CSV table of C-alpha atoms in Angstrom, one decimal:
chain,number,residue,atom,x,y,z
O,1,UNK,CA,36.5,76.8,54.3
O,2,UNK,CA,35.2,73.4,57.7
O,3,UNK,CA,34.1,70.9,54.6
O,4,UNK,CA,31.7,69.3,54.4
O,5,UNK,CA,29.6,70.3,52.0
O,6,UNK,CA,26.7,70.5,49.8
O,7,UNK,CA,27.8,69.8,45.8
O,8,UNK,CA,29.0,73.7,45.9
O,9,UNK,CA,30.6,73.9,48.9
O,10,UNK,CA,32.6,70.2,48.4
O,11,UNK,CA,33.1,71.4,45.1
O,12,UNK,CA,34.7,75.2,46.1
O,13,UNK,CA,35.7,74.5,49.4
O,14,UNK,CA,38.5,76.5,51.0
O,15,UNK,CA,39.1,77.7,47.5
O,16,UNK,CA,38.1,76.6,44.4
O,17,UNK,CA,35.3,79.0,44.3
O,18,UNK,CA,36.0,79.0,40.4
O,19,UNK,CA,38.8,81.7,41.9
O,20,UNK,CA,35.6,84.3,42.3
O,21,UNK,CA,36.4,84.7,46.3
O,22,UNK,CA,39.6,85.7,46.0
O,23,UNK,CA,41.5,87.6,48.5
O,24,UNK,CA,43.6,90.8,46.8
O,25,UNK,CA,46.5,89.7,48.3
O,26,UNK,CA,46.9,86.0,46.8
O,27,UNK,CA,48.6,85.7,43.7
O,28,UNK,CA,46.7,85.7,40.4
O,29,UNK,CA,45.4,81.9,39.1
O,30,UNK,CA,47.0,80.2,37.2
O,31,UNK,CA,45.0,77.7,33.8
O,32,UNK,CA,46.5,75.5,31.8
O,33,UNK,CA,45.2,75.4,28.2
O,34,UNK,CA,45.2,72.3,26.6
O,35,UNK,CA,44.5,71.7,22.9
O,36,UNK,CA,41.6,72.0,20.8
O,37,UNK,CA,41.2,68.3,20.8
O,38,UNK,CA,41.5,67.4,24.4
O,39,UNK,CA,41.6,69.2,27.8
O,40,UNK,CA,44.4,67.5,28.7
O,41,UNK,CA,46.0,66.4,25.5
O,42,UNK,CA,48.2,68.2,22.9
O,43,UNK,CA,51.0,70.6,23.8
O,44,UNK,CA,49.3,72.9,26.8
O,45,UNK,CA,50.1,76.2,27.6
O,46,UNK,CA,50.2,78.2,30.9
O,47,UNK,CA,48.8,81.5,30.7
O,48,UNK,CA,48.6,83.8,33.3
O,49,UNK,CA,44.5,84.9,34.6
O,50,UNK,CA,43.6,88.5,34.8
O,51,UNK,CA,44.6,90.6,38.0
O,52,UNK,CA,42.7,89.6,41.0
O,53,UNK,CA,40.5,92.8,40.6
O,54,UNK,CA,38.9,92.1,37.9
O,55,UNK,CA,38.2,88.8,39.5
O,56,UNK,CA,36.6,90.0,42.5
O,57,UNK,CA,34.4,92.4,40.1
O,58,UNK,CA,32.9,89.2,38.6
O,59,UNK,CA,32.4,87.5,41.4
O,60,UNK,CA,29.7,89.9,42.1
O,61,UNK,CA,27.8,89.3,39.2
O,62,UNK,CA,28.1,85.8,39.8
O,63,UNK,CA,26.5,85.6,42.6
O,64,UNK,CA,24.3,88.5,42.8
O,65,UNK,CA,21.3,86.8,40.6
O,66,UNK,CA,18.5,85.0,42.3
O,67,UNK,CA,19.9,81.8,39.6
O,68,UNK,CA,21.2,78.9,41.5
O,69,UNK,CA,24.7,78.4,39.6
O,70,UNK,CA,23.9,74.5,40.1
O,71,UNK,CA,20.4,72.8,39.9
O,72,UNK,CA,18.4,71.9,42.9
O,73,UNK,CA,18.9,68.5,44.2
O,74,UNK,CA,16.9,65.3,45.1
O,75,UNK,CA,17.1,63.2,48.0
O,76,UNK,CA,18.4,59.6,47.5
O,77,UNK,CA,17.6,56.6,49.8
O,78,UNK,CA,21.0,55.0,49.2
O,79,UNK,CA,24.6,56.3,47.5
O,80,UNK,CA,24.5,55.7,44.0
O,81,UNK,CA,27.4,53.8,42.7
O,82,UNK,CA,28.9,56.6,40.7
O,83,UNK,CA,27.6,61.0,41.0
O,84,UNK,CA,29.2,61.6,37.5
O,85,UNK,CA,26.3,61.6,34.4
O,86,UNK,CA,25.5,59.0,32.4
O,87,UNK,CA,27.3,60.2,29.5
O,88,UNK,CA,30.2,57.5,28.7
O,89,UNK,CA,32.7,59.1,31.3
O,90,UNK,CA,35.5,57.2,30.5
O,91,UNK,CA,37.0,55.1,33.9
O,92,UNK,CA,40.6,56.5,33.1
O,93,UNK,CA,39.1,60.2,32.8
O,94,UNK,CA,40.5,62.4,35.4
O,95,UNK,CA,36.7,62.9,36.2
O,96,UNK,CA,36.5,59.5,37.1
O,97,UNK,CA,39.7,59.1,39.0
O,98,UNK,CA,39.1,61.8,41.1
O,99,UNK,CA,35.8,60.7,42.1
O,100,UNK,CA,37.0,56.8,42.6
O,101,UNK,CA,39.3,58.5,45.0
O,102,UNK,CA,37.4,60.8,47.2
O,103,UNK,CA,34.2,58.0,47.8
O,104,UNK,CA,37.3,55.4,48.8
O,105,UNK,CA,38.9,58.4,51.2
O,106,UNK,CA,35.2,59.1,52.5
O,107,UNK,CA,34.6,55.5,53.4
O,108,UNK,CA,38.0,55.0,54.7
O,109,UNK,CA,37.9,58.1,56.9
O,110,UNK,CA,34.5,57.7,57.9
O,111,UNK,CA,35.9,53.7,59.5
O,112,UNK,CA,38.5,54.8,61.4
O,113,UNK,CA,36.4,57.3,63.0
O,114,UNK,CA,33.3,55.1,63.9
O,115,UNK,CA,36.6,52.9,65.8
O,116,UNK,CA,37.1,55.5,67.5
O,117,UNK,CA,33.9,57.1,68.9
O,118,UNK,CA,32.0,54.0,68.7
O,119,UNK,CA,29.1,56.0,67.4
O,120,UNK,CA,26.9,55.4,63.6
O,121,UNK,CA,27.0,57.8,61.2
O,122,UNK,CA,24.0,59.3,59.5
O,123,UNK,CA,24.0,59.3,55.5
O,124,UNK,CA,22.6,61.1,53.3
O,125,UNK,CA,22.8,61.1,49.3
O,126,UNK,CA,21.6,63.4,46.7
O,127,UNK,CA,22.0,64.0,43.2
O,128,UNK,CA,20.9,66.4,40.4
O,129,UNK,CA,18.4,66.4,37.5
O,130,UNK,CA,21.5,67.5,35.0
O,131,UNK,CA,24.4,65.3,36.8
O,132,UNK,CA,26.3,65.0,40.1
O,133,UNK,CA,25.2,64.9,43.6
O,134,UNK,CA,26.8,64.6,47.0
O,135,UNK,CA,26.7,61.9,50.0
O,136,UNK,CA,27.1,63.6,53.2
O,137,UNK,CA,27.8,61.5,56.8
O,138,UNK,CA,27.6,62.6,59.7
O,139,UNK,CA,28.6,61.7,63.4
O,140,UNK,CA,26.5,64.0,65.9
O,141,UNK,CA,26.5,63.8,69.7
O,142,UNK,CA,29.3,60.8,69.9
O,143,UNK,CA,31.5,59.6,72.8
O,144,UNK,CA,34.1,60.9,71.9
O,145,UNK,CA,33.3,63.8,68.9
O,146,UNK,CA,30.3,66.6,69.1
O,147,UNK,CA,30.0,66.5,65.3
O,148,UNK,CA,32.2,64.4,62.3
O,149,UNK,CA,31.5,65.0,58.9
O,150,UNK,CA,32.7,63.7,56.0
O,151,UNK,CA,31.4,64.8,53.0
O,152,UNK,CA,32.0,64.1,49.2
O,153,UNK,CA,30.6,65.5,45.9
O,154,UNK,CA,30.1,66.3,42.2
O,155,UNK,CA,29.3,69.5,40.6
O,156,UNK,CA,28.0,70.2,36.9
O,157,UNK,CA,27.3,74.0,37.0
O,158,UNK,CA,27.7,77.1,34.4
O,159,UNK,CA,29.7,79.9,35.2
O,160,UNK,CA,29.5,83.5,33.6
O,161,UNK,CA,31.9,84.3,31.0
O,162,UNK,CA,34.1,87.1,33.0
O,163,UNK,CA,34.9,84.2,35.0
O,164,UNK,CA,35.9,81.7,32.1
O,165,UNK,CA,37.8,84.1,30.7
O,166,UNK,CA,40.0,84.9,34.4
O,167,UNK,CA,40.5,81.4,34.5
O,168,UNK,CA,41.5,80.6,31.0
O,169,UNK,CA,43.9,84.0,30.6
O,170,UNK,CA,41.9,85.2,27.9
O,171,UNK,CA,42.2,88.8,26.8
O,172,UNK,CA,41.9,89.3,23.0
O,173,UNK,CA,40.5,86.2,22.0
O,174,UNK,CA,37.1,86.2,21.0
O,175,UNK,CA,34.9,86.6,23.9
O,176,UNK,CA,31.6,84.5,24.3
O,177,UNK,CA,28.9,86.2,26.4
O,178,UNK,CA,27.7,82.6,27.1
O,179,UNK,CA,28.2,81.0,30.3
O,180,UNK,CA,30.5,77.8,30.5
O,181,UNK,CA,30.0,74.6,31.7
O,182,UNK,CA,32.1,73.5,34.3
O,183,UNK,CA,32.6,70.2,36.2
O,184,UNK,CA,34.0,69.9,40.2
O,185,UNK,CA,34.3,67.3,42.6
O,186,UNK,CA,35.8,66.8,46.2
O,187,UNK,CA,36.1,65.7,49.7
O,188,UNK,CA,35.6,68.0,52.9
O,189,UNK,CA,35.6,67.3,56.3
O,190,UNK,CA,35.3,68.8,59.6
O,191,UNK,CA,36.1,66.8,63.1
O,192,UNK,CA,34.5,68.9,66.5
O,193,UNK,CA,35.7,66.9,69.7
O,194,UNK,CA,34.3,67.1,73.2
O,195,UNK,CA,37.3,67.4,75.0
O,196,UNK,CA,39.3,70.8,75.0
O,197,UNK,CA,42.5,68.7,74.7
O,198,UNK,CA,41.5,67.1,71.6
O,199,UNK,CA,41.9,69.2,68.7
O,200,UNK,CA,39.8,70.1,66.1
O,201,UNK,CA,40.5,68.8,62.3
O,202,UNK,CA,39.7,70.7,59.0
O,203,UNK,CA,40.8,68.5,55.3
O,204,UNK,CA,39.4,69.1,51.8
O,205,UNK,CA,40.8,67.8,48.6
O,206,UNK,CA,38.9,69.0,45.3
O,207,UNK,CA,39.3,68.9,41.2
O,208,UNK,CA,38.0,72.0,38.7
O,209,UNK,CA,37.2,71.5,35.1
O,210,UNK,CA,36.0,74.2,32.7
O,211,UNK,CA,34.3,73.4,29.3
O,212,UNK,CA,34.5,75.3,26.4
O,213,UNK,CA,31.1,77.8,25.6
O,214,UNK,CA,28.6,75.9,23.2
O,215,UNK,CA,29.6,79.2,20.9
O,216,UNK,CA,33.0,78.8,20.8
O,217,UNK,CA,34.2,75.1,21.0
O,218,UNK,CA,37.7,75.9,20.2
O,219,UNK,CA,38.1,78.1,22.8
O,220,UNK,CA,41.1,76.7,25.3
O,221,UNK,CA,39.9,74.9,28.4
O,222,UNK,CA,41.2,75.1,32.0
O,223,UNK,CA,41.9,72.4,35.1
O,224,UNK,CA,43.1,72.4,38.5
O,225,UNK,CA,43.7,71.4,41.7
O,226,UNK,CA,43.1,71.8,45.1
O,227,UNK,CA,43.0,71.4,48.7
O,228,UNK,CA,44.7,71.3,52.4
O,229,UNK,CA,44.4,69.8,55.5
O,230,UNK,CA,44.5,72.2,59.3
O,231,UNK,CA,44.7,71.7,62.8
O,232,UNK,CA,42.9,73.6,65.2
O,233,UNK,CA,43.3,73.1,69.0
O,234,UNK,CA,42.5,74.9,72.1
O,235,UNK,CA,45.6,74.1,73.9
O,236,UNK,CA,49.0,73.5,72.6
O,237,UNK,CA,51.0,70.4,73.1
O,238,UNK,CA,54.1,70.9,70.9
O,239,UNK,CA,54.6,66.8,70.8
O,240,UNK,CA,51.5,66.5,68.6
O,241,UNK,CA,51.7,69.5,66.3
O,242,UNK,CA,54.9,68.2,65.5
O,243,UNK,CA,53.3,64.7,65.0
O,244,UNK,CA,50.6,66.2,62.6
O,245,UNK,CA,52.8,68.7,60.4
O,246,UNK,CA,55.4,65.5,60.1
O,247,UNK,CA,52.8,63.8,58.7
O,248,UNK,CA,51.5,66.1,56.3
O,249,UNK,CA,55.4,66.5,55.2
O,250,UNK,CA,55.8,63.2,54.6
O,251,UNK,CA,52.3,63.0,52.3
O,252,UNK,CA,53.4,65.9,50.5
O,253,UNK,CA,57.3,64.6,50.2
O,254,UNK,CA,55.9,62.0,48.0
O,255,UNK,CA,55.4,64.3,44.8
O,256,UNK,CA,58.2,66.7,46.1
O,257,UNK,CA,60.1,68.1,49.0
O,258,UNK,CA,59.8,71.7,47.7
O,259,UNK,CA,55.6,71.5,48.4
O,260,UNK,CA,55.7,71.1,52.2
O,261,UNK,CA,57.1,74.2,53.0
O,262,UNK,CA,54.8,76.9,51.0
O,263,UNK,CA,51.7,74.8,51.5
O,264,UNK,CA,52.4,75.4,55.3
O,265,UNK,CA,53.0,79.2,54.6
O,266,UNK,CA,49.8,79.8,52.3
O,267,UNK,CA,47.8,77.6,54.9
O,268,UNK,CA,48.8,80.4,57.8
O,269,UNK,CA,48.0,83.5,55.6
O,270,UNK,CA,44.7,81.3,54.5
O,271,UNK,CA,43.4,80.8,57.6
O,272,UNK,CA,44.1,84.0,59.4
O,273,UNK,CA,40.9,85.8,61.1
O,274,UNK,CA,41.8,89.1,60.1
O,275,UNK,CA,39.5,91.0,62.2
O,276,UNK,CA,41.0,89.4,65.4
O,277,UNK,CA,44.6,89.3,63.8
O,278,UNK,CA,45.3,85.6,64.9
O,279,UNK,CA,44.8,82.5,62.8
O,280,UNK,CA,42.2,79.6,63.3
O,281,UNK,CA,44.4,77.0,64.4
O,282,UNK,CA,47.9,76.0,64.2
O,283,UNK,CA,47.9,75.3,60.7
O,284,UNK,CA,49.0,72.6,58.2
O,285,UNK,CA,49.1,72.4,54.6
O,286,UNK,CA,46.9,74.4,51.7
O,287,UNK,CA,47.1,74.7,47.9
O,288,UNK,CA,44.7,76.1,45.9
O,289,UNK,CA,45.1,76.3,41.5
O,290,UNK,CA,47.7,73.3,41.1
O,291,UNK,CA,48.1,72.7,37.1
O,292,UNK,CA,51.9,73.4,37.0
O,293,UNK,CA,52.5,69.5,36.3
O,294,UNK,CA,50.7,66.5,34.8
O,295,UNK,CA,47.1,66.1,36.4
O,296,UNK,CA,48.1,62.3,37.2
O,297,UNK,CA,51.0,63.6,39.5
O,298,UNK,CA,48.5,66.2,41.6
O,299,UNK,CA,45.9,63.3,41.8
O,300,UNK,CA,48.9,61.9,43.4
O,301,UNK,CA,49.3,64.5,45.7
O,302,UNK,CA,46.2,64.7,46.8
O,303,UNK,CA,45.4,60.9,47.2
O,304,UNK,CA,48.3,60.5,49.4
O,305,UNK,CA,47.5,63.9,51.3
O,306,UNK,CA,43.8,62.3,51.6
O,307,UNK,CA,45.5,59.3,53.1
O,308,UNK,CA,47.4,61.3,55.9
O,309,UNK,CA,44.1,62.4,57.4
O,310,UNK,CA,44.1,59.3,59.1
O,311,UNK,CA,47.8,59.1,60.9
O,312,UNK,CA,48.2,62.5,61.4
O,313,UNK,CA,45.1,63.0,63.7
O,314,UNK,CA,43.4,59.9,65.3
O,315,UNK,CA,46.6,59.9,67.4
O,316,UNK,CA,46.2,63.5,68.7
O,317,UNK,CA,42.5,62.1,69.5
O,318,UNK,CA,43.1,58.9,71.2
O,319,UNK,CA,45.5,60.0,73.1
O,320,UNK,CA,43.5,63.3,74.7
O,321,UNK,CA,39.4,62.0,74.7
O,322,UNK,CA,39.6,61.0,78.3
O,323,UNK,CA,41.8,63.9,79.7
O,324,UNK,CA,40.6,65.7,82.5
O,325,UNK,CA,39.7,69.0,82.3
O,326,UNK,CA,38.4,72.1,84.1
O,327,UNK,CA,35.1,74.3,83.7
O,328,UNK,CA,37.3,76.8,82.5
O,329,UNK,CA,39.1,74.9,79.7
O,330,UNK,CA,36.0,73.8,78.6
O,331,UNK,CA,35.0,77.6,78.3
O,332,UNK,CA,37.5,78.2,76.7
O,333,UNK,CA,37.2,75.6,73.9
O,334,UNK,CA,34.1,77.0,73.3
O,335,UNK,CA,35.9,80.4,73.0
O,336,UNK,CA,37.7,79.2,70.1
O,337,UNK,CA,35.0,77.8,69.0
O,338,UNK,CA,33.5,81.1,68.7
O,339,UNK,CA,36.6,82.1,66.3
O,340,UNK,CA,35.9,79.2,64.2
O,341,UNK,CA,32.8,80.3,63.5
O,342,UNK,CA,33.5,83.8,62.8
O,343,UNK,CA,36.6,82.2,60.2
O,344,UNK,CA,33.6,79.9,58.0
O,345,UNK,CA,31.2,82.3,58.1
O,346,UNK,CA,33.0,85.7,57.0
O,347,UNK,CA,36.0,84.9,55.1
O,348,UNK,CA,35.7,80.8,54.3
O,349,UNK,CA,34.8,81.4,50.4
O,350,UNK,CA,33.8,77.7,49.9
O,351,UNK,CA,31.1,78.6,52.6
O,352,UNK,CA,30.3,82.2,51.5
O,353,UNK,CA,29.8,80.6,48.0
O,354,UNK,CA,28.0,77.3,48.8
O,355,UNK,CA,25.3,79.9,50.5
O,356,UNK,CA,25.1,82.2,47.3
O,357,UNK,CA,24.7,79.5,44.9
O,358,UNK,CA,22.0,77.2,46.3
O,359,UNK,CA,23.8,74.5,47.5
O,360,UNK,CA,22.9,72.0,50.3
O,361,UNK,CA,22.6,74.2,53.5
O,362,UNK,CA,22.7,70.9,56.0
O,363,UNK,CA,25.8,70.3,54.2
O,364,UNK,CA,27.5,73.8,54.1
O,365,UNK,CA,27.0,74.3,57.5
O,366,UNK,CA,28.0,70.9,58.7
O,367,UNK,CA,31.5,72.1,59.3
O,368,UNK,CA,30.2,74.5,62.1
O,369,UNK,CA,30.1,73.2,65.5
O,370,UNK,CA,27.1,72.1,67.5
O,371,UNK,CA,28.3,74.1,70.7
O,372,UNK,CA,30.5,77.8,70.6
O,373,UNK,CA,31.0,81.3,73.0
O,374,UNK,CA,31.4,84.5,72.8
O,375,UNK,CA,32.7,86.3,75.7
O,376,UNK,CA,33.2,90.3,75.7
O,377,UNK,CA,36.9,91.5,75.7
O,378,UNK,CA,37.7,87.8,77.1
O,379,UNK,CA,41.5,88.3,77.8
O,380,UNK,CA,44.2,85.9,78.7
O,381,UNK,CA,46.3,85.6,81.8
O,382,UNK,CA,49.8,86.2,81.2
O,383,UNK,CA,52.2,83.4,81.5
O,384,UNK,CA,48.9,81.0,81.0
O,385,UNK,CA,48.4,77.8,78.3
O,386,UNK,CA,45.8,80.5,76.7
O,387,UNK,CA,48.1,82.9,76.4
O,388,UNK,CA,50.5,80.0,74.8
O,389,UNK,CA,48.1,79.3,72.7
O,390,UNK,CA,47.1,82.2,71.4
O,391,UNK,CA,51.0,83.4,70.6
O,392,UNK,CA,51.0,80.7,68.7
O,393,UNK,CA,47.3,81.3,67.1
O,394,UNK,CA,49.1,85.0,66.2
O,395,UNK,CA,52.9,84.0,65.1
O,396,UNK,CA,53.0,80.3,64.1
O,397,UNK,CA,56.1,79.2,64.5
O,398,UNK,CA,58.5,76.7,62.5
O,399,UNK,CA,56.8,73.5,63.7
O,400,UNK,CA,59.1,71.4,62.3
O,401,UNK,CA,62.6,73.2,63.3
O,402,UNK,CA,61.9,74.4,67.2
């Protein structure tokens, strides 16, 4: 949606996608329009986007010209310090924040899984002519993981007008035909092990700023949100599912009890293969146009949600890298694998978009596994732990309550 990314893909990642990827079914965005002084300041106003049709009919014309929507980038030897332009940012900026927070996740994650494999790994940096960049690390051919990746970046970009307006819930105001800056940042990371028993992780947590048109600078602004961390194993031991939702619970209890629940439910609709009728994984937590509340409590959110990555799945690792396991587990892994795959590549939209927009393709892809089957009309054996698994791939159950 799998993280992480090139600067589009981190930036849109299992949903931002300035809302252009859109299923039919999901509700409608929401924007928050602040004043005329300040995206954030003055009384704001939440105003409902257009219908999800008229979405999905932009998103076309955004991505069917042959213009990158962000500018090509340049290779780095090192990280810079900071991916936001030289422009005066302001260090309390939500810009800023959000940024501070993501490289500290990024460095943080990126330790405790170097602990545990034992293995280096590779960095690389970019940024872009106009602003931004990404750093993207990777772990490939461990001990104990096929690929880790851990990516982080910053997005300056122009989107076309049909989309400003969806996002902003402009109907009769004046419409610009210009295309409006934007501004997008985030973490995204995808964790592939070797062994069948160790499941596979999925997290991204991302930030969307829209700017008004150089033609219209009074025109209302929009923010938001975003983000979600998954599980997704081959075989299903109850003891640790229940270990990783608790733990995404308890991250998202922090801001409020009433989140937990309906991210879990939005993460199972997000994350179902529809053509197979059975989800990725086992789920987790998702949340996608957050700007019902002040921006400082969702950083909130996300920064502890960030910081449950850690807890809630080196466990599940540690405790499964060295179980034994059969030829036929192994195939099997590399069955799911196979669905993976399928999930990023035809319905993901941060992946669908990163590829239409001339982002980073190392990075885009990075999610994808090194290793993955496909097996005609491969069927399970009643009464077996694939069969267990897949009931519980095709009705998740109440992880927390069973």
């Amino acid at each position: 949606m799998a993280a992480m990314m090139s600067a589009s893909k981190v930036a849109f990642a299992k949903g931002v996608s300035f809302k252009a990827e859109r299923a039919s079914k999901v509700a409608a965005p929401r924007a928050v329009c602040a004043s005329k002084a300040s995206a954030f300041g003055g009384k704001q106003l939440k105003m409902q986007a257009r219908q999800l049709r008229s979405v999905a009919k932009f998103s076309v014309q955004a991505t069917s010209t042959s213009k990158p929507a962000i500018e090509a980038e340049e290779m780095q030897t090192e990280a810079p310090t900071t991916l936001l332009r030289s422009d005066g940012t302001p260090s309390d900026s939500m810009r800023a924040q959000f940024e501070k927070m993501i490289r500290a996740a990024q460095d943080e994650i990126c330790a405790s899984i170097k602990e545990l494999d034992g293995g280096e790994f590779r960095e690389d940096a970019w940024t872009r002519p106009g602003g931004g960049g990404g750093i993207s690390r990777v772990l490939q051919g461990g001990k104990v993981f096929e690929k880790a990746g851990i990516n982080v970046s910053v997005v300056y970009g122009k989107m076309p007008p049909e989309a400003y307006r969806a996002a902003t819930g402009g109907t009769d105001a004046k419409k610009s035909d210009a295309y409006i800056p934007f501004f997008a940042a985030g973490i995204s990371s995808v964790m592939h092990p070797h062994n069948p028993m160790a499941p596979t992780v999925h997290f991204n947590y991302r930030y969307f700023e829209t700017e008004a048109p150089e033609d219209d600078p009074s025109a209302p602004r929009a923010w938001w949100f975003g983000g979600g961390t998954d599980l997704t194993p081959s075989y299903i031991f109850e003891e640790d599912i229940k270990h990783f939702h608790q733990t995404q619970k308890d991250a998202c209890d922090k801001t409020d009890e009433a989140f937990y629940p309906k991210f879990k439910q939005t993460c199972d609709d997000y994350f179902m293969i529809k053509h197979r009728g059975e989800r990725r994984g086992v789920g987790g937590i998702f949340f996608d146009d957050m700007n019902d509340r002040a921006p400082e409590e969702l950083l909130k959110l996300a920064t502890n949600c960030a910081a449950a990555v850690v807890p809630g799945y080196a466990p599940l690792v540690k405790k499964h890298k060295d179980d034994a396991f059969t030829p036929e587990q192994k195939a099997w892994q590399q069955m799911r694998r196979g669905r993976y795959v399928e999930f990023n590549l035809v319905y993901d939209r941060g992946t669908t978009f990163g590829l239409k927009t001339g982002g980073r393709i190392e990075s885009i892809l990075m999610s994808l596994p090194l290793t993955a089957r496909w097996e005609y009309d491969q069927k399970q054996e009643e009464g077996s732990e694939e069969a267990k698994a897949m009931e519980a791939f095709r009705n998740p159950p109440d992880w927390l309550n069973m």
